[in-house]
């Protein structure tokens, strides 16, 4: 089947297998490898992207379901800027180590702030429950999101 | 001013944050164009004889290039660790017998990724079931043997051959406890992955591998594949976490290389998470019996730990290294006159064990720290006080333990006092008393853990470093250490920058490529900074020395009069800064003479021993058993700190993994050897919602064993936090008659412990 998906501001049209997952469309068809795959049970959130502005786990939907939609990945988050405020906050607060969960974590964190502009620490923690990190113990990720909330991280 | 000790944000991050890292599955190397995909067929049963493997249907499936079984590929088996019988060697692909659920029996090669999963389902393996050996008792009884030719399921024994029946003769109080240090899945966010390409004449092969040590993987694979030295190049691109489980090359990697050679086609392999949970090595899995004895005044006189180490189906380093580290570190921070240790390693029909963050040391600390609390409880003394009375004194270093290990430096009581004060210990005691009095359903518990651990235990192996100044004045640092999240590119650039006076953005750190760095050990055992960092430091010092010589020549002055202006990054004659030469000019000068560079291979005389004290505060709902970790306070003294940002990050991550073991995580098997927690939906991987922010306190006691004064910090958090959290849970409900709760202290277990105590 054929899908047309607007990814990071560019229209993409490809002939794909019906069962192709959105994450594989992004990674293997478009070559946008920033979005990672960490599990096969929708548990880890490494593959989180924005679909029409909201966080989704791209391993849990078919590319076909995104036909006609607008997708933003980590590569497109900053737009024409060097870094999005959330990316900057992650760097300044050491919110990443191995970097594997990071793209999904950053996208989920932006999605969180779009729903809740000034969250408490507890709200950040429960809001990121669907994104796993093995390196940071989440401490600095939470600090980064709280810092980004003050610096336009919902953008 | 020196950059060392200052808060420097990471050099690695902009790329990781904006386009993501380049992990193995992200590689778009020209050599991998047209690569096919490998998918392994894995055993669904724990123990069985393979009577036949029918690959015909799979071969005819869409996109299938080939299907290989163990008999098709010429791979030498992985020998078990030294000291373990060769009868327990492991084939890369099982041929006659499968010994755990998840063991690979065949590999399917397909054009596309999805086709591999389809075709793997079509490989028909006839399994003739054998009884599964799952529990330690079953393994020891030996009615069923995993390796009949070995004649036993015991892979290794160590420590005391005969227990001393008089060990506790002088003690007024003796307490014994059986402790299960449960099996865990390391679960790095990036699963295992590799890609492989042979040269056209098959004389050379490049393997991109998600590994903690490219050089060790190269050596192991060259042997297994029967290659000459220099034929195999291993490259570690970005690696998405390892935690000990990516130290070596796994059998799948050898099969990948062999299959690629047979087909003359590059191959890629990325396992699924559900494969990773059962086929990547597990950690911990120690069954311990601890006995502690002493006087009612709080003096501990004797301690014994007996360890039964589950090595899983194929013994690796785990069978001897993990229990040896546990025995070496048995008495922890305490000066206990009599210490006895004994260990046995057994094989079972479960996933093989290996290192996992701490690797034998968390098990030692969990045992002694639970024992200290049990002893304190028995004599009715405050656990902090009992610990204080038995600490190795600050003037006793270097201190030799009864296990024969020499601790380099330590300030244990100071660490304890710092933590107790910051935590407000008397307030916690008061709050606990109030809640107990009013019968609050939410009881408060606090737990202590005082730990000492061993870092760079293979100190003599050392680590390599090379510092090269380019003609443009930029620097390339080569290290045999291998970052996978730790921040070497930042820390090692700081070390070079500090010596050379060249800014960090002009310094590039390279690791994990055997073509560029032929010799290296890799990253494990919290060794990177003290060995790899010291090597970079030494090489930098040597480069400065050589540069001084060159500058003296160029400026026609005595070496003794030559000054390196580290702020400007330029060389001049004392008192004449106007006429200066740059690093680039010196490098150009040295071009005919091998360039301006120096190598170092740094090893330590002895390992180092970081230490600390952790305090966890939990709330336990006595009606449901639910535990909530509400505060965590720690001192982790790992010697001199090069970059507090990185050190804190290591501590945070370590603490969380320890809390995860204490409260949630457990790799569970049923009686037939079927994994019950074989994916991330079933395995209780800890999340942000289950953790508080951590209160870290600074403390630095330098070690004399390396020029930087640094010790390791990668595993300390996990080693300290695990028993602190477990002790806190028990402490919250001890007034209800509960004496011990095994890890993980899930709501179900805590609830059951409270109710059992009520019934007694």
PDB file of C-alpha atoms in Angstrom, chain B residues 197-206 222 226-233 261:
ATOM      1  CA  UNK B 197      31.293  -7.579   6.593  1.00  0.00           C
ATOM      2  CA  UNK B 198      34.126  -9.639   5.086  1.00  0.00           C
ATOM      3  CA  UNK B 199      36.501  -8.316   2.454  1.00  0.00           C
ATOM      4  CA  UNK B 200      36.039  -9.730  -1.050  1.00  0.00           C
ATOM      5  CA  UNK B 201      38.905 -12.194  -0.639  1.00  0.00           C
ATOM      6  CA  UNK B 202      37.625 -13.061   2.870  1.00  0.00           C
ATOM      7  CA  UNK B 203      41.022 -12.228   4.301  1.00  0.00           C
ATOM      8  CA  UNK B 204      39.666  -9.478   6.539  1.00  0.00           C
ATOM      9  CA  UNK B 205      36.471  -9.077   8.470  1.00  0.00           C
ATOM     10  CA  UNK B 206      34.987  -6.074  10.251  1.00  0.00           C
ATOM     11  CA  UNK B 222      39.414 -14.792  16.440  1.00  0.00           C
ATOM     12  CA  UNK B 226      40.028 -19.895  13.825  1.00  0.00           C
ATOM     13  CA  UNK B 227      41.283 -16.556  12.442  1.00  0.00           C
ATOM     14  CA  UNK B 228      44.832 -15.278  12.439  1.00  0.00           C
ATOM     15  CA  UNK B 229      45.700 -12.308  14.586  1.00  0.00           C
ATOM     16  CA  UNK B 230      44.900  -9.133  12.680  1.00  0.00           C
ATOM     17  CA  UNK B 231      42.188 -10.634  10.493  1.00  0.00           C
ATOM     18  CA  UNK B 232      39.313  -9.368  12.592  1.00  0.00           C
ATOM     19  CA  UNK B 233      38.643  -5.705  13.257  1.00  0.00           C
ATOM     20  CA  UNK B 261      31.668 -15.717   5.575  1.00  0.00           C
TER      21      UNK B 261
END
